[in-house]
Every structure is written in C-alpha cells, then in structure tokens.
CSV table of C-alpha atoms in Angstrom, one decimal:
chain,number,residue,atom,x,y,z
D,1,MET,CA,22.5,28.3,34.0
D,2,ARG,CA,21.5,30.8,31.4
D,3,THR,CA,17.9,32.0,31.6
D,4,ALA,CA,15.7,32.8,28.6
D,5,LEU,CA,16.0,36.3,27.1
D,6,VAL,CA,12.8,38.4,27.3
D,7,VAL,CA,13.1,41.7,25.3
D,8,THR,CA,9.5,42.9,25.0
D,9,ALA,CA,10.8,46.4,25.1
D,10,LEU,CA,12.0,45.9,21.6
D,11,ALA,CA,8.5,46.2,20.3
D,12,ALA,CA,8.7,49.9,21.5
D,13,VAL,CA,11.8,50.4,19.4
D,14,GLY,CA,10.2,48.9,16.4
D,15,ALA,CA,7.1,51.3,17.0
D,16,SER,CA,9.4,54.3,17.3
D,17,ALA,CA,11.2,53.4,14.1
D,18,ALA,CA,7.8,53.0,12.2
D,19,ALA,CA,6.8,56.4,13.3
D,20,VAL,CA,9.5,58.0,11.1
D,21,PRO,CA,9.9,55.8,8.0
D,22,PHE,CA,13.2,55.7,6.2
D,23,GLY,CA,13.3,58.1,3.2
D,24,ALA,CA,10.1,60.0,4.4
D,25,SER,CA,10.0,63.6,5.6
D,26,GLY,CA,11.3,64.2,9.1
D,27,GLU,CA,14.4,63.1,10.8
D,28,ARG,CA,15.6,60.5,8.5
D,29,ALA,CA,15.0,62.8,5.5
D,30,GLN,CA,17.2,65.4,7.1
D,31,ILE,CA,19.9,62.8,7.8
D,32,ALA,CA,19.8,61.8,4.1
D,33,LYS,CA,20.1,65.4,3.0
D,34,MET,CA,23.1,65.9,5.3
D,35,LYS,CA,24.9,63.0,3.7
D,36,ARG,CA,24.2,64.3,0.2
D,37,ASP,CA,25.5,67.7,1.2
D,38,TYR,CA,28.6,66.1,2.7
D,39,VAL,CA,29.3,64.0,-0.5
D,40,SER,CA,28.8,67.2,-2.6
D,41,LYS,CA,31.2,68.9,-0.5
D,42,LEU,CA,33.9,66.3,-1.1
D,43,GLU,CA,33.2,66.4,-4.8
D,44,GLN,CA,33.6,70.1,-4.9
D,45,ARG,CA,36.9,69.9,-3.0
D,46,SER,CA,38.3,67.1,-5.1
D,47,SER,CA,37.4,69.0,-8.4
D,48,LEU,CA,39.0,72.2,-7.1
D,49,ALA,CA,42.2,70.4,-6.0
D,50,LYS,CA,42.5,68.6,-9.4
D,51,ARG,CA,42.0,71.9,-11.3
D,52,GLN,CA,44.6,73.7,-9.2
D,53,SER,CA,47.1,70.8,-9.5
D,54,VAL,CA,46.8,71.0,-13.4
D,55,THR,CA,46.9,74.8,-13.5
D,56,THR,CA,49.9,74.9,-11.4
D,57,GLY,CA,51.7,72.2,-13.1
D,58,GLY,CA,52.8,70.8,-9.8
D,59,GLN,CA,55.1,73.7,-9.2
D,60,SER,CA,53.1,75.6,-6.6
D,61,LEU,CA,54.7,73.6,-3.7
D,62,LEU,CA,57.9,75.3,-4.5
D,63,ALA,CA,56.5,78.7,-5.5
D,64,PRO,CA,52.9,79.1,-4.5
D,65,THR,CA,51.0,81.9,-6.3
D,66,SER,CA,48.3,82.4,-3.8
D,67,LYS,CA,47.2,81.3,-0.3
D,68,ASP,CA,44.2,79.3,-1.7
D,69,VAL,CA,46.4,77.2,-3.8
D,70,VAL,CA,48.7,76.2,-0.9
D,71,LEU,CA,45.7,75.3,1.2
D,72,GLU,CA,44.1,73.1,-1.5
D,73,LEU,CA,47.3,71.4,-2.4
D,74,ASN,CA,47.9,70.6,1.2
D,75,VAL,CA,44.4,69.2,1.4
D,76,LEU,CA,45.1,67.2,-1.7
D,77,PHE,CA,48.2,65.5,-0.2
D,78,VAL,CA,46.7,65.1,3.3
D,79,ALA,CA,43.6,63.5,1.7
D,80,ALA,CA,45.7,60.8,0.2
D,81,ASP,CA,46.6,59.4,3.6
D,82,ASP,CA,43.1,60.2,5.0
D,83,ALA,CA,41.5,58.3,1.9
D,84,THR,CA,43.7,55.3,2.7
D,85,ILE,CA,42.4,55.2,6.3
D,86,LEU,CA,38.8,55.4,5.0
D,87,GLU,CA,39.5,52.7,2.4
D,88,PHE,CA,40.5,50.5,5.2
D,89,ALA,CA,37.4,51.4,7.1
D,90,LEU,CA,35.3,50.4,4.0
D,91,ILE,CA,37.0,46.9,3.9
D,92,LEU,CA,35.8,46.4,7.4
D,93,GLU,CA,32.4,47.7,6.6
D,94,HIS,CA,32.2,45.2,3.7
D,95,LEU,CA,33.1,42.5,6.2
D,96,GLU,CA,30.4,43.6,8.7
D,97,ASP,CA,27.8,43.9,5.9
D,98,ALA,CA,28.5,40.5,4.8
D,99,PHE,CA,28.5,39.0,8.4
D,100,TYR,CA,25.0,40.2,9.1
D,101,SER,CA,23.7,39.4,5.6
D,102,GLN,CA,24.8,35.9,5.9
D,103,ALA,CA,23.6,35.4,9.4
D,104,LEU,CA,20.2,36.9,9.0
D,105,SER,CA,19.7,34.8,5.8
D,106,LYS,CA,20.6,31.7,7.7
D,107,PHE,CA,18.6,32.5,10.8
D,108,ASN,CA,15.0,33.9,10.6
D,109,ALA,CA,12.7,35.4,13.4
D,110,SER,CA,11.7,31.9,14.5
D,111,SER,CA,15.4,30.9,15.0
D,112,PHE,CA,15.8,33.8,17.5
D,113,ASN,CA,12.5,33.3,19.2
D,114,SER,CA,13.2,29.6,19.6
D,115,ALA,CA,16.7,30.5,21.2
D,116,GLY,CA,14.9,32.8,23.7
D,117,TYR,CA,15.6,36.1,21.9
D,118,ASN,CA,11.9,37.0,21.3
D,119,GLY,CA,11.5,40.1,19.1
D,120,LEU,CA,15.3,40.6,18.5
D,121,TYR,CA,15.3,39.7,14.7
D,122,PRO,CA,13.9,42.9,13.4
D,123,VAL,CA,16.3,45.0,15.4
D,124,LEU,CA,19.2,43.0,14.1
D,125,LYS,CA,17.8,43.7,10.6
D,126,GLN,CA,18.2,47.4,11.4
D,127,VAL,CA,21.7,46.8,12.5
D,128,ALA,CA,22.4,45.1,9.1
D,129,ALA,CA,20.8,47.9,7.3
D,130,ASP,CA,23.1,50.4,9.1
D,131,GLU,CA,26.3,48.4,8.2
D,132,HIS,CA,25.1,48.3,4.5
D,133,GLN,CA,24.5,52.0,4.6
D,134,HIS,CA,27.9,52.6,6.0
D,135,VAL,CA,29.3,50.7,3.0
D,136,GLU,CA,27.3,52.9,0.5
D,137,PHE,CA,28.3,56.1,2.5
D,138,LEU,CA,32.0,55.4,2.5
D,139,THR,CA,32.0,54.3,-1.1
D,140,SER,CA,30.3,57.5,-2.1
D,141,ALA,CA,32.6,59.7,0.0
D,142,LEU,CA,35.7,58.1,-1.4
D,143,THR,CA,34.5,58.3,-5.0
D,144,ALA,CA,33.6,61.9,-4.6
D,145,ALA,CA,37.0,62.7,-3.1
D,146,GLY,CA,38.7,61.2,-6.2
D,147,ALA,CA,39.8,57.9,-4.4
D,148,THR,CA,39.2,54.4,-5.7
D,149,PRO,CA,36.9,52.5,-3.1
D,150,PRO,CA,37.9,48.9,-2.3
D,151,GLN,CA,35.8,46.5,-4.2
D,152,ALA,CA,32.8,45.0,-2.7
D,153,LEU,CA,32.6,41.2,-2.5
D,154,ASN,CA,29.6,40.0,-4.5
D,155,LYS,CA,27.0,38.5,-2.3
D,156,PRO,CA,26.7,35.3,-4.3
D,157,GLU,CA,30.4,34.8,-3.6
D,158,SER,CA,30.4,35.9,0.0
D,159,ASP,CA,30.3,32.5,1.5
D,160,ARG,CA,33.5,31.8,-0.5
D,161,ASN,CA,35.3,34.9,0.6
D,162,TYR,CA,34.4,35.1,4.2
D,163,THR,CA,34.3,32.6,7.0
D,164,PHE,CA,32.6,33.3,10.3
D,165,PRO,CA,32.9,30.7,13.1
D,166,TYR,CA,29.3,30.6,14.3
D,167,THR,CA,27.0,27.7,14.4
D,168,ASP,CA,23.8,28.9,15.9
D,169,VAL,CA,22.2,32.1,17.1
D,170,HIS,CA,24.1,32.2,20.5
D,171,SER,CA,27.5,31.9,18.8
D,172,PHE,CA,26.5,34.5,16.2
D,173,LEU,CA,25.5,37.0,18.9
D,174,ALA,CA,28.8,36.2,20.6
D,175,LEU,CA,30.8,36.9,17.5
D,176,SER,CA,28.7,40.0,16.7
D,177,GLN,CA,29.8,41.5,20.0
D,178,VAL,CA,33.5,41.0,19.1
D,179,ILE,CA,33.2,42.4,15.7
D,180,GLU,CA,31.2,45.4,16.6
D,181,GLY,CA,33.8,46.0,19.4
D,182,VAL,CA,36.6,45.7,16.9
D,183,GLY,CA,34.8,48.2,14.7
D,184,VAL,CA,34.7,50.8,17.6
D,185,SER,CA,38.4,50.3,18.3
D,186,ALA,CA,39.3,50.5,14.5
D,187,TYR,CA,37.7,53.8,14.1
D,188,LEU,CA,38.9,55.0,17.3
D,189,GLY,CA,42.4,54.0,16.6
D,190,ALA,CA,42.3,55.7,13.1
D,191,ALA,CA,40.9,59.0,14.4
D,192,GLY,CA,44.2,60.3,15.5
D,193,ASP,CA,45.6,59.8,12.1
D,194,ILE,CA,43.0,61.6,10.2
D,195,SER,CA,44.1,65.2,9.5
D,196,ASP,CA,41.2,66.6,7.6
D,197,ALA,CA,38.1,67.5,9.6
D,198,THR,CA,35.8,66.5,6.7
D,199,TYR,CA,37.1,62.9,6.8
D,200,LEU,CA,37.2,62.9,10.6
D,201,THR,CA,33.5,63.8,10.6
D,202,ALA,CA,32.7,61.0,8.3
D,203,ALA,CA,34.6,58.4,10.4
D,204,GLY,CA,33.1,59.9,13.7
D,205,SER,CA,29.5,59.7,12.4
D,206,ILE,CA,30.0,55.9,11.9
D,207,LEU,CA,32.0,55.4,15.1
D,208,THR,CA,29.2,56.6,17.2
D,209,VAL,CA,26.6,54.2,15.6
D,210,GLU,CA,29.2,51.3,15.9
D,211,ALA,CA,29.4,52.0,19.6
D,212,ARG,CA,25.6,51.9,20.0
D,213,HIS,CA,25.5,48.6,18.1
D,214,ASN,CA,28.3,47.2,20.4
D,215,ALA,CA,26.5,48.4,23.6
D,216,PHE,CA,23.2,46.9,22.5
D,217,ILE,CA,24.7,43.5,21.6
D,218,ARG,CA,26.8,43.4,24.8
D,219,PHE,CA,23.5,43.9,26.8
D,220,ILE,CA,21.8,41.1,24.7
D,221,ASN,CA,24.6,38.8,25.7
D,222,GLY,CA,24.4,39.7,29.4
D,223,TYR,CA,27.2,42.0,29.6
D,224,VAL,CA,27.4,45.6,30.9
D,225,PRO,CA,26.8,47.8,27.8
D,226,PHE,CA,29.3,50.3,28.8
D,227,ALA,CA,31.9,48.3,30.6
D,228,SER,CA,34.6,50.8,30.9
D,229,PRO,CA,34.7,54.7,31.0
D,230,GLU,CA,36.7,54.9,27.7
D,231,ASP,CA,36.8,52.6,24.6
D,232,THR,CA,40.0,51.1,23.4
D,233,PRO,CA,41.7,52.4,20.3
D,234,GLN,CA,43.5,49.8,18.2
D,235,SER,CA,46.1,50.3,15.3
D,236,ALA,CA,45.4,49.2,11.8
D,237,SER,CA,47.9,46.4,11.9
D,238,ASN,CA,46.2,45.1,15.1
D,239,VAL,CA,42.8,45.2,13.5
D,240,VAL,CA,44.1,43.5,10.5
D,241,THR,CA,45.5,40.6,12.7
D,242,ILE,CA,42.0,40.2,14.2
D,243,VAL,CA,40.0,40.1,11.1
D,244,THR,CA,42.2,38.2,8.8
D,245,PRO,CA,40.9,34.8,9.8
D,246,PHE,CA,37.5,35.9,8.6
D,247,PHE,CA,38.8,36.4,5.1
D,248,LYS,CA,38.7,33.1,3.2
D,249,SER,CA,39.9,34.7,0.1
D,250,CYS,CA,40.2,38.3,-1.2
D,251,PRO,CA,39.7,39.2,-4.8
D,252,SER,CA,42.0,41.8,-6.1
D,253,GLY,CA,41.0,45.4,-4.8
D,254,SER,CA,39.2,44.1,-1.8
D,255,ALA,CA,42.1,42.8,0.5
D,256,PRO,CA,43.7,45.0,3.2
D,257,THR,CA,47.0,46.5,2.2
D,258,ILE,CA,48.1,46.9,5.8
D,259,LYS,CA,50.2,44.0,7.3
D,260,GLY,CA,49.1,42.4,10.5
D,261,HIS,CA,51.0,40.5,13.2
D,262,PRO,CA,51.3,36.8,13.9
D,263,SER,CA,48.1,35.4,15.7
D,264,LEU,CA,47.7,34.3,19.3
D,265,ASN,CA,46.1,31.3,20.6
D,266,LEU,CA,44.1,31.5,24.0
D,267,SER,CA,42.7,28.8,26.2
D,268,SER,CA,39.8,30.9,27.0
D,269,THR,CA,38.3,34.2,25.9
D,270,ASN,CA,36.6,34.8,29.3
D,271,ALA,CA,39.0,35.9,32.1
D,272,THR,CA,39.0,38.1,35.2
D,273,ILE,CA,41.3,40.7,36.5
D,274,GLY,CA,44.1,39.0,38.4
D,275,SER,CA,43.6,35.6,36.7
D,276,THR,CA,46.1,33.5,35.0
D,277,LEU,CA,45.8,33.5,31.2
D,278,LYS,CA,47.2,30.6,29.0
D,279,ILE,CA,48.3,32.3,25.8
D,280,ALA,CA,50.8,31.4,23.1
D,281,PRO,CA,51.7,32.5,19.6
D,282,SER,CA,50.4,30.4,16.7
D,283,ASN,CA,54.1,30.5,15.4
D,284,SER,CA,56.4,29.7,18.3
D,285,SER,CA,59.4,31.2,16.5
D,286,VAL,CA,58.4,34.7,17.3
D,287,THR,CA,59.1,34.1,21.0
D,288,ASP,CA,61.8,31.5,20.6
D,289,SER,CA,64.0,34.0,19.0
D,290,GLN,CA,63.7,36.5,21.9
D,291,SER,CA,66.5,36.6,24.3
D,292,GLY,CA,65.0,39.3,26.7
D,293,THR,CA,61.9,39.5,28.6
D,294,VAL,CA,58.5,38.9,26.8
D,295,TYR,CA,55.5,40.7,28.1
D,296,CYS,CA,51.7,40.3,27.8
D,297,GLY,CA,50.3,43.7,27.0
D,298,PHE,CA,46.6,44.4,27.8
D,299,ALA,CA,45.1,47.3,26.0
D,300,SER,CA,42.2,48.5,28.0
D,301,GLY,CA,40.4,51.8,27.4
D,302,LEU,CA,43.1,54.5,27.1
D,303,ALA,CA,45.5,52.6,29.5
D,304,ALA,CA,47.6,49.5,29.3
D,305,GLY,CA,48.6,46.9,31.8
D,306,PHE,CA,51.6,44.5,31.5
D,307,SER,CA,52.8,41.2,33.1
D,308,THR,CA,55.7,39.0,32.2
D,309,TRP,CA,55.0,36.0,29.9
D,310,SER,CA,56.6,32.6,30.7
D,311,LYS,CA,55.9,29.1,29.8
D,312,GLY,CA,52.7,30.0,27.9
D,313,GLU,CA,51.2,32.0,30.8
D,314,CYS,CA,50.8,35.4,32.2
D,315,GLN,CA,48.6,37.2,34.7
D,316,VAL,CA,45.8,39.5,33.8
D,317,PRO,CA,47.2,42.8,35.6
D,318,THR,CA,45.3,44.3,38.5
D,319,ALA,CA,46.3,47.9,37.5
D,320,ASN,CA,45.5,49.8,34.4
D,321,VAL,CA,43.0,47.3,33.2
D,322,THR,CA,39.2,47.6,33.4
D,323,ASN,CA,36.2,45.3,32.4
D,324,GLY,CA,35.2,45.1,28.8
D,325,GLN,CA,36.7,43.9,25.5
D,326,THR,CA,40.5,43.8,26.1
D,327,TYR,CA,43.1,43.3,23.6
D,328,VAL,CA,46.1,41.2,24.5
D,329,VAL,CA,49.5,41.1,22.6
D,330,LEU,CA,52.9,39.6,23.2
D,331,THR,CA,55.4,42.3,23.3
D,332,THR,CA,59.1,43.1,23.9
D,333,GLY,CA,57.8,46.3,25.7
D,334,PRO,CA,56.5,47.1,28.0
D,335,SER,CA,54.9,48.8,25.1
D,336,LEU,CA,51.9,48.2,22.8
D,337,SER,CA,53.4,49.9,19.7
D,338,ASP,CA,53.4,47.9,16.4
D,339,ASN,CA,57.2,48.0,16.5
D,340,THR,CA,57.5,45.9,19.7
D,341,THR,CA,54.5,43.6,19.1
D,342,LEU,CA,55.5,40.1,18.6
D,343,ALA,CA,52.0,38.5,18.2
D,344,GLY,CA,48.4,39.3,18.6
D,345,PRO,CA,46.2,40.8,19.6
D,346,ALA,CA,43.8,38.3,20.9
D,347,ILE,CA,40.7,39.3,22.5
D,348,ILE,CA,39.4,38.6,26.0
D,349,ASN,CA,36.2,39.8,27.8
D,350,LEU,CA,36.7,40.9,31.3
D,351,GLY,CA,33.7,41.2,33.6
D,352,PRO,CA,30.7,39.3,34.8
D,353,GLN,CA,28.0,38.1,32.4
D,354,ASN,CA,25.0,38.5,34.5
D,355,VAL,CA,23.3,41.8,33.7
D,356,SER,CA,19.6,41.7,34.5
D,357,VAL,CA,17.2,44.8,34.3
D,358,VAL,CA,13.6,45.0,35.3
D,359,LEU,CA,11.6,48.2,34.4
D,360,THR,CA,8.7,48.5,37.0
D,361,GLY,CA,5.7,49.6,35.4
D,362,SER,CA,7.0,49.2,32.0
D,363,ALA,CA,8.1,46.4,29.7
D,364,ASN,CA,10.7,44.1,31.2
D,365,VAL,CA,14.1,43.6,29.8
D,366,THR,CA,16.0,40.6,31.0
D,367,SER,CA,19.3,39.8,29.5
D,368,LYS,CA,21.0,36.3,29.5
D,369,ASN,CA,22.6,35.0,32.7
C-alpha cells in the first residue's frame, strides 16, 4: 500500500530559491547575461555568414578566396542541419510547456497536499517555469541564427491541440516522469548529430536541467532518481513515435516534420528484468508481413538487449538491460536502428518503486511506496 508523501525538505528548496530572486543581481543575473551573450554570438555569426554568402555569390565553395570564407560557409551549411535538430527540440519544449501549464492550472497546491504531496506545488511551478524558459531560449537562439522557429500553440487553444492522459495528481506525476525521461533521451540522442559546438552547448545546457527534473520526479514517484549509470539516447523518429499521441492537432508550422514508427501496445508498463512482456503492434500488418525472426529490442543506457518475439510475448533480457526508463521496439534486428524497427518504442519502467529516505537530524524526505 502506498504511503503518504512527506516532503518537508522542499521548504528549504523554496527558501534557497528566494535567497536569489529571479532577475536580481547574483547567480540568476549572471545566467541571464550568459544567455544574452550566447544569443548575440549567434546573431553575429548568422549576419557574417549571410554577408559572405552574398559577397561570394555562392561561388566560394568551388573557389574559396580566403580561409575565413570557407569556415563560415561550412558553418552556414552545418547550421542548417543543427537548426533542424533544435527546431525539433523546440517542438518538444512547447509540448512540455503546455503539459505543465495545463496541469498546474487544473491542480492547485491544495490538490497536491490532499493527495499527500505536501509542499510540492511550488517546486513544480519552478519546473514549469524552466520549461517555458527553454521555449523562449530556443526560440531566441533559432531566430538569432537565421532559422524559423516552430510556431507556439496559443494557450487558449492548447486543450484542443494537446491531449495528456492524466486524471488526477498521481497520474499527472506518473506522466511527468515519462515525459521528462523522453526529453532527456531526445536531447541525448540528438547530441551526436549536432556538429557545431555552439548549438551543442545550447542543447547540453537544457539536457542537464531536464535530467535533474527527471531525477526529482522519479524520486517523488518512489523510484531511484539515478536508476542506471548511463541515460538512454533515442532517435528523433523514436521520440516522435512516443509523443505523437499527445498531439490532438497540429497547426501549420508546429508539427514535427520527422516521421515516426507504428505504435506498440503493452499489457503493463511496469516490468522486471527476466519477466515476460505482453506486447503487440497497434497495426498487426507490420509483423504479419515478416517471414523472418522478429525481436524485442530493449534500449537501456548505452546498451541494448534482445529477445525473440512470438505470439505477442517476449522476455525482458537479463543481459545488457538495467533498471530505469527502458524503450522497447519490435525489430528485424537484432538492431535498434530506425531502418530495422517495425514498431515502437513503448516505454517500460524497470526497477522497484519503494524508495524511502530519512535524514536524521534534518527534514525527513519520504517518497511513495
């Protein structure tokens, strides 16, 4: 039976945040200045690249007149791909922004206190503020770099454009854990495809915050905050597959341009290593057409485990799989590449949900059991 959540230590978090008010002198002011400098740098680089593109008439790729022109033109062409990645990241941030905005409008502090999450609401407000700031930061960075940011969904319309399957505080926090975990995996998966260090810094600065959000929500839900020694990268196609059900409709300019895979249906999202998993594609034709072996592929950290899929079942491997948020696909592999993926991923959470911590002589922190 799940015990009540007591998080009196969160008061200390609020006190710490109050000591350095947002926008005031000190640490937050320094962070704001760093962001302004970063955006200014992108504006300067974009302006220089455009000027050189005009003055060379597009001929410098064949007959470069200076080393600087070659470098900046390379940046211009590389940035086109990097900007596409950050545009995709911005679409995800819009989704997270709407997710927290809707939930924290639907539920108030009393809702969380009544559900046993005393003092949690103001901390989630900070998480929501972080997600909104990510939207503003990426929008500014893309605009400064000469790219067109994906359009935001107007908040009055957000209920029509997004659908999030939670009904109460508990199911909201469970979904928050999944979404934050997907955010970490999305940024981590994109990192290897970003070729310009400036763009990589932008993505990395958000990735680390998303990871802290995820660790905190995991602990609130009773899971180990750091369940595995490495986080799990996911391809853009896999991420689109996961988040597509959250989009009820997408106005022009706000939808992901990357194609996902067919979805998977799971009998349960909680499993253990070595257990049997009931799993099937939502469209059976993707497996009916296969004459060879179909595998369940489990992406876990930087490793992957595989087992054969038969009659709607497969076993969670005992090797190359660790606890934590794990992504399962049906594949013709054994491989997790987009080219061999038939359906998925679906998400399972491996590991016990019974974390409890008591700090002797200090505030007690007890998570749900």
